[in-house]
């Protein structure tokens, strides 16, 4: 199971909506023939932003939406999405058998039936499965029917994103343990790395591309966003308000600004 550290689903939505909603809209529209999708699986649905987008884009699909957090799923269910088209499930994608206790093949993640799905979708979730990318992509491949498509976005690696990570690491060096400062950078992927993972997992690449966005935000807003979306400190974590205050001060104080670089690797892979 993933440790969600501090964040509540409400804090996550408030802090990340602008970027994640844009990505969710793009991921939902990656499939080349959405009208052919009857069974879709969403990996890491969170609070349901992509799930809601998929309902509008996939007119014929029934969606199985998985997340590791019961609190995130509670907020996703609160969207009031039609139960005849969406089934939310609790579980960890890489845990044998998952956690929901029904409709499960032995060794399949969270009740997913191997070879059943026409498409798998994921937004801002795959990078949290680092370093198990190879096992993750292989499992996704097994879920898809022949010709099925994976449409996803995960943390991307660009020169600007790497430079941003180095600036943040340097700024927070004095307040974070060494092992935590560069944690997220290790999760980033290039288009070439995704293509290599795809080939090793039995996918053919239809499209892989990077999207880089730049956004100026206050140091407190960035610190809040960082903490709400997982944040640093793998051990000995302070309270949430202390974490935000510590990071804000390290980034220059309440009046400082941060030039955020947000990079995503988008992919369309066919089984």
Tab-separated table of C-alpha atoms in Angstrom:
chain	number	residue	atom	x	y	z
A	1	UNK	CA	0.000	0.000	0.000
A	2	UNK	CA	1.114	3.544	-0.662
A	3	UNK	CA	1.537	5.767	2.393
A	4	UNK	CA	-0.440	8.912	1.718
A	5	UNK	CA	1.398	10.785	4.462
A	6	UNK	CA	-0.457	13.981	5.341
A	7	UNK	CA	-2.898	14.698	2.633
A	8	UNK	CA	-6.653	14.552	2.863
A	9	UNK	CA	-8.659	14.237	-0.362
A	10	UNK	CA	-10.054	17.724	0.204
A	11	UNK	CA	-6.545	19.209	0.565
A	12	UNK	CA	-5.356	17.267	-2.466
A	13	UNK	CA	-8.176	18.544	-4.654
A	14	UNK	CA	-7.713	22.128	-3.517
A	15	UNK	CA	-3.951	22.116	-4.072
A	16	UNK	CA	-3.699	20.125	-7.303
A	17	UNK	CA	-6.909	20.741	-9.272
A	18	UNK	CA	-5.453	23.133	-11.847
A	19	UNK	CA	-2.700	20.811	-13.089
A	20	UNK	CA	-4.384	17.464	-12.526
A	21	UNK	CA	-7.643	18.467	-14.204
A	22	UNK	CA	-5.755	19.514	-17.327
A	23	UNK	CA	-3.916	16.203	-17.419
A	24	UNK	CA	-7.106	14.249	-16.741
A	25	UNK	CA	-8.806	15.928	-19.679
A	26	UNK	CA	-5.871	15.052	-21.956
A	27	UNK	CA	-5.574	11.439	-20.765
A	28	UNK	CA	-9.304	10.818	-21.248
A	29	UNK	CA	-8.966	11.891	-24.884
A	30	UNK	CA	-5.867	9.869	-25.791
A	31	UNK	CA	-7.758	6.792	-26.955
A	32	UNK	CA	-7.899	6.695	-30.782
A	33	UNK	CA	-11.398	5.138	-30.894
A	34	UNK	CA	-13.250	5.896	-27.659
A	35	UNK	CA	-16.581	4.653	-29.026
A	36	UNK	CA	-15.179	1.095	-29.157
A	37	UNK	CA	-14.326	0.900	-25.457
A	38	UNK	CA	-16.832	-1.237	-23.535
A	39	UNK	CA	-14.740	-2.131	-20.463
A	40	UNK	CA	-12.218	0.309	-19.021
A	41	UNK	CA	-9.933	0.063	-15.998
A	42	UNK	CA	-8.605	3.152	-14.243
A	43	UNK	CA	-5.439	2.751	-12.192
A	44	UNK	CA	-5.156	5.235	-9.328
A	45	UNK	CA	-8.445	7.098	-9.704
A	46	UNK	CA	-7.861	9.323	-6.662
A	47	UNK	CA	-10.778	11.691	-6.134
A	48	UNK	CA	-12.357	10.814	-9.482
A	49	UNK	CA	-11.323	13.666	-11.803
A	50	UNK	CA	-10.290	11.344	-14.637
A	51	UNK	CA	-13.184	8.978	-13.915
A	52	UNK	CA	-15.667	11.781	-14.487
A	53	UNK	CA	-13.900	12.817	-17.703
A	54	UNK	CA	-13.970	9.236	-18.969
A	55	UNK	CA	-17.717	8.973	-18.522
A	56	UNK	CA	-18.182	11.768	-21.017
A	57	UNK	CA	-15.539	10.608	-23.481
A	58	UNK	CA	-16.309	6.860	-23.498
A	59	UNK	CA	-20.030	6.692	-24.325
A	60	UNK	CA	-20.314	2.883	-24.161
A	61	UNK	CA	-17.873	2.031	-21.369
A	62	UNK	CA	-18.287	0.605	-17.916
A	63	UNK	CA	-15.375	1.737	-15.761
A	64	UNK	CA	-13.639	-0.107	-12.934
A	65	UNK	CA	-11.745	2.549	-10.946
A	66	UNK	CA	-9.072	1.520	-8.438
A	67	UNK	CA	-7.319	3.479	-5.709
A	68	UNK	CA	-5.239	2.573	-2.677
A	69	UNK	CA	-6.870	5.209	-0.449
A	70	UNK	CA	-10.300	4.702	1.103
A	71	UNK	CA	-10.506	8.461	1.759
A	72	UNK	CA	-9.801	9.307	-1.878
A	73	UNK	CA	-12.476	6.831	-2.961
A	74	UNK	CA	-14.951	8.374	-0.532
A	75	UNK	CA	-14.510	11.736	-2.228
A	76	UNK	CA	-14.693	10.132	-5.676
A	77	UNK	CA	-17.999	8.479	-4.766
A	78	UNK	CA	-19.287	11.822	-3.501
A	79	UNK	CA	-19.195	13.074	-7.103
A	80	UNK	CA	-22.406	11.107	-7.622
A	81	UNK	CA	-21.254	9.324	-10.760
A	82	UNK	CA	-23.693	6.739	-12.191
A	83	UNK	CA	-23.277	3.414	-10.393
A	84	UNK	CA	-24.386	1.456	-13.439
A	85	UNK	CA	-21.285	2.708	-15.277
A	86	UNK	CA	-18.647	3.113	-12.551
A	87	UNK	CA	-17.439	0.681	-9.907
A	88	UNK	CA	-14.915	2.046	-7.421
A	89	UNK	CA	-12.567	-0.482	-5.841
A	90	UNK	CA	-10.110	-0.247	-2.971
A	91	UNK	CA	-6.731	-1.890	-3.422
A	92	UNK	CA	-3.078	-1.624	-4.308
A	93	UNK	CA	-2.331	-2.396	-7.948
A	94	UNK	CA	0.839	-4.331	-7.198
A	95	UNK	CA	-0.521	-6.332	-4.262
A	96	UNK	CA	-1.357	-9.917	-5.160
A	97	UNK	CA	-5.118	-10.169	-5.351
A	98	UNK	CA	-5.784	-6.607	-4.242
A	99	UNK	CA	-8.041	-5.689	-1.364
A	100	UNK	CA	-11.657	-5.672	-2.377
A	101	UNK	CA	-12.427	-9.359	-2.063
A	102	UNK	CA	-14.520	-10.023	-5.164
A	103	UNK	CA	-14.362	-10.601	-8.920
A	104	UNK	CA	-10.709	-11.579	-8.655
A	105	UNK	CA	-8.339	-13.808	-10.571
A	106	UNK	CA	-5.542	-15.311	-8.478
A	107	UNK	CA	-2.598	-12.948	-8.633
A	108	UNK	CA	-4.558	-10.182	-10.358
A	109	UNK	CA	-4.499	-6.649	-8.932
A	110	UNK	CA	-7.513	-5.533	-6.913
A	111	UNK	CA	-10.124	-7.717	-8.517
A	112	UNK	CA	-9.109	-6.975	-12.107
A	113	UNK	CA	-9.796	-9.818	-14.529
A	114	UNK	CA	-6.937	-10.591	-16.876
A	115	UNK	CA	-7.607	-10.011	-20.557
A	116	UNK	CA	-10.930	-8.360	-19.821
A	117	UNK	CA	-10.396	-4.674	-20.516
A	118	UNK	CA	-10.489	-2.777	-23.793
A	119	UNK	CA	-8.538	0.093	-22.273
A	120	UNK	CA	-6.597	1.048	-19.150
A	121	UNK	CA	-6.341	4.710	-18.135
A	122	UNK	CA	-4.158	6.375	-15.513
A	123	UNK	CA	-3.332	9.957	-14.580
A	124	UNK	CA	-0.531	10.919	-12.163
A	125	UNK	CA	-0.493	7.495	-10.503
A	126	UNK	CA	2.062	5.286	-12.273
A	127	UNK	CA	5.058	7.192	-10.926
A	128	UNK	CA	4.013	6.320	-7.368
A	129	UNK	CA	4.718	2.665	-8.230
A	130	UNK	CA	8.450	3.364	-8.637
A	131	UNK	CA	10.731	1.376	-8.690
A	132	UNK	CA	8.345	-1.377	-9.845
A	133	UNK	CA	7.729	0.058	-13.314
A	134	UNK	CA	8.539	-3.162	-15.147
A	135	UNK	CA	6.148	-5.214	-13.025
A	136	UNK	CA	3.499	-2.486	-13.285
A	137	UNK	CA	3.548	-2.320	-17.090
A	138	UNK	CA	3.556	-6.119	-17.357
A	139	UNK	CA	0.467	-6.301	-15.142
A	140	UNK	CA	-1.316	-3.653	-17.164
A	141	UNK	CA	-0.531	-5.574	-20.323
A	142	UNK	CA	-2.093	-8.710	-18.824
A	143	UNK	CA	-5.316	-6.859	-18.018
A	144	UNK	CA	-5.876	-5.798	-21.606
A	145	UNK	CA	-7.692	-7.796	-24.246
A	146	UNK	CA	-5.761	-8.286	-27.497
A	147	UNK	CA	-5.513	-4.896	-29.172
A	148	UNK	CA	-6.398	-3.092	-25.948
A	149	UNK	CA	-4.860	0.310	-25.244
A	150	UNK	CA	-3.116	1.909	-22.277
A	151	UNK	CA	-3.649	5.690	-22.118
A	152	UNK	CA	-1.742	7.321	-19.292
A	153	UNK	CA	0.286	10.235	-17.967
A	154	UNK	CA	3.059	10.008	-15.393
A	155	UNK	CA	5.828	12.271	-14.131
A	156	UNK	CA	8.040	13.304	-17.029
A	157	UNK	CA	11.731	14.077	-17.236
A	158	UNK	CA	12.857	17.183	-19.104
A	159	UNK	CA	15.942	19.362	-18.706
A	160	UNK	CA	13.811	22.093	-17.141
A	161	UNK	CA	12.131	19.665	-14.729
A	162	UNK	CA	15.513	18.288	-13.651
A	163	UNK	CA	16.824	21.821	-13.129
A	164	UNK	CA	13.744	22.679	-11.077
A	165	UNK	CA	14.260	19.601	-8.897
A	166	UNK	CA	17.896	20.591	-8.323
A	167	UNK	CA	16.850	24.106	-7.263
A	168	UNK	CA	14.277	22.746	-4.821
A	169	UNK	CA	16.761	20.186	-3.491
A	170	UNK	CA	19.355	22.871	-2.879
A	171	UNK	CA	16.834	25.182	-1.217
A	172	UNK	CA	15.583	22.464	1.144
A	173	UNK	CA	18.936	20.774	1.815
A	174	UNK	CA	19.108	22.027	5.392
A	175	UNK	CA	15.605	20.916	6.407
A	176	UNK	CA	15.161	17.514	4.707
A	177	UNK	CA	16.990	14.233	5.273
A	178	UNK	CA	19.362	13.406	2.357
A	179	UNK	CA	17.303	10.431	1.181
A	180	UNK	CA	14.135	12.501	0.882
A	181	UNK	CA	15.373	15.532	-1.047
A	182	UNK	CA	15.609	13.820	-4.460
A	183	UNK	CA	12.866	11.237	-3.939
A	184	UNK	CA	10.489	12.447	-6.620
A	185	UNK	CA	13.133	13.016	-9.292
A	186	UNK	CA	13.862	9.291	-9.360
A	187	UNK	CA	10.284	8.665	-10.478
A	188	UNK	CA	10.469	10.795	-13.625
A	189	UNK	CA	10.482	9.144	-17.068
A	190	UNK	CA	11.476	10.195	-20.567
A	191	UNK	CA	9.667	9.172	-23.728
A	192	UNK	CA	12.552	6.801	-24.516
A	193	UNK	CA	12.265	5.108	-21.120
A	194	UNK	CA	8.538	4.604	-21.571
A	195	UNK	CA	9.111	3.144	-25.031
A	196	UNK	CA	11.667	0.731	-23.560
A	197	UNK	CA	9.261	-0.306	-20.793
A	198	UNK	CA	6.516	-0.769	-23.364
A	199	UNK	CA	8.590	-3.058	-25.544
A	200	UNK	CA	9.765	-5.157	-22.611
A	201	UNK	CA	6.149	-5.557	-21.420
A	202	UNK	CA	4.676	-6.615	-24.767
A	203	UNK	CA	3.217	-3.279	-25.884
A	204	UNK	CA	3.613	-1.510	-29.188
A	205	UNK	CA	3.974	2.263	-29.003
A	206	UNK	CA	1.328	4.313	-30.775
A	207	UNK	CA	2.371	7.608	-29.197
A	208	UNK	CA	4.611	8.888	-26.404
A	209	UNK	CA	5.170	12.590	-25.781
A	210	UNK	CA	6.124	15.015	-23.042
A	211	UNK	CA	4.197	18.080	-21.909
A	212	UNK	CA	6.022	20.719	-19.874
A	213	UNK	CA	4.162	23.489	-18.065
A	214	UNK	CA	5.550	26.484	-16.162
A	215	UNK	CA	3.604	28.185	-13.406
A	216	UNK	CA	4.559	30.912	-10.930
A	217	UNK	CA	3.171	30.421	-7.451
A	218	UNK	CA	3.874	31.684	-3.953
A	219	UNK	CA	6.223	29.697	-1.732
A	220	UNK	CA	3.393	28.857	0.729
A	221	UNK	CA	1.190	27.651	-2.156
A	222	UNK	CA	3.959	25.463	-3.533
A	223	UNK	CA	4.746	24.058	-0.076
A	224	UNK	CA	1.060	23.275	0.432
A	225	UNK	CA	0.864	21.617	-3.008
A	226	UNK	CA	3.993	19.571	-2.288
A	227	UNK	CA	2.684	18.332	1.057
A	228	UNK	CA	-0.847	17.691	-0.265
A	229	UNK	CA	0.432	15.559	-3.141
A	230	UNK	CA	2.681	13.351	-1.016
A	231	UNK	CA	5.513	15.575	0.049
A	232	UNK	CA	8.969	14.836	1.425
A	233	UNK	CA	9.946	13.244	4.752
A	234	UNK	CA	9.755	9.472	4.457
A	235	UNK	CA	10.356	9.207	8.238
A	236	UNK	CA	10.072	11.473	11.298
A	237	UNK	CA	7.402	13.581	9.640
A	238	UNK	CA	6.299	16.807	11.271
A	239	UNK	CA	2.671	17.791	11.517
A	240	UNK	CA	1.160	19.055	8.275
A	241	UNK	CA	1.181	22.729	9.266
A	242	UNK	CA	4.770	22.408	10.477
A	243	UNK	CA	5.809	20.762	7.216
A	244	UNK	CA	4.275	23.569	5.143
A	245	UNK	CA	5.862	26.238	7.349
A	246	UNK	CA	9.289	24.572	7.215
A	247	UNK	CA	9.243	24.231	3.425
A	248	UNK	CA	7.917	27.780	2.971
A	249	UNK	CA	10.761	29.202	5.024
A	250	UNK	CA	13.337	27.115	3.153
A	251	UNK	CA	11.959	28.410	-0.165
A	252	UNK	CA	12.395	32.039	0.857
A	253	UNK	CA	9.475	32.793	3.156
A	254	UNK	CA	5.849	33.776	2.726
A	255	UNK	CA	6.632	36.562	0.261
A	256	UNK	CA	8.761	34.439	-2.071
A	257	UNK	CA	7.681	32.918	-5.368
A	258	UNK	CA	8.459	29.543	-6.939
A	259	UNK	CA	8.732	29.006	-10.696
A	260	UNK	CA	7.164	25.551	-10.878
A	261	UNK	CA	8.059	23.255	-13.775
A	262	UNK	CA	5.515	20.450	-14.197
A	263	UNK	CA	6.439	17.756	-16.736
A	264	UNK	CA	4.282	14.792	-17.734
A	265	UNK	CA	4.987	11.872	-20.036
A	266	UNK	CA	1.827	10.904	-21.963
A	267	UNK	CA	1.546	7.526	-23.645
A	268	UNK	CA	-0.707	5.505	-25.901
A	269	UNK	CA	0.435	1.857	-25.873
A	270	UNK	CA	-1.317	-1.052	-27.573
A	271	UNK	CA	-1.331	-4.636	-26.340
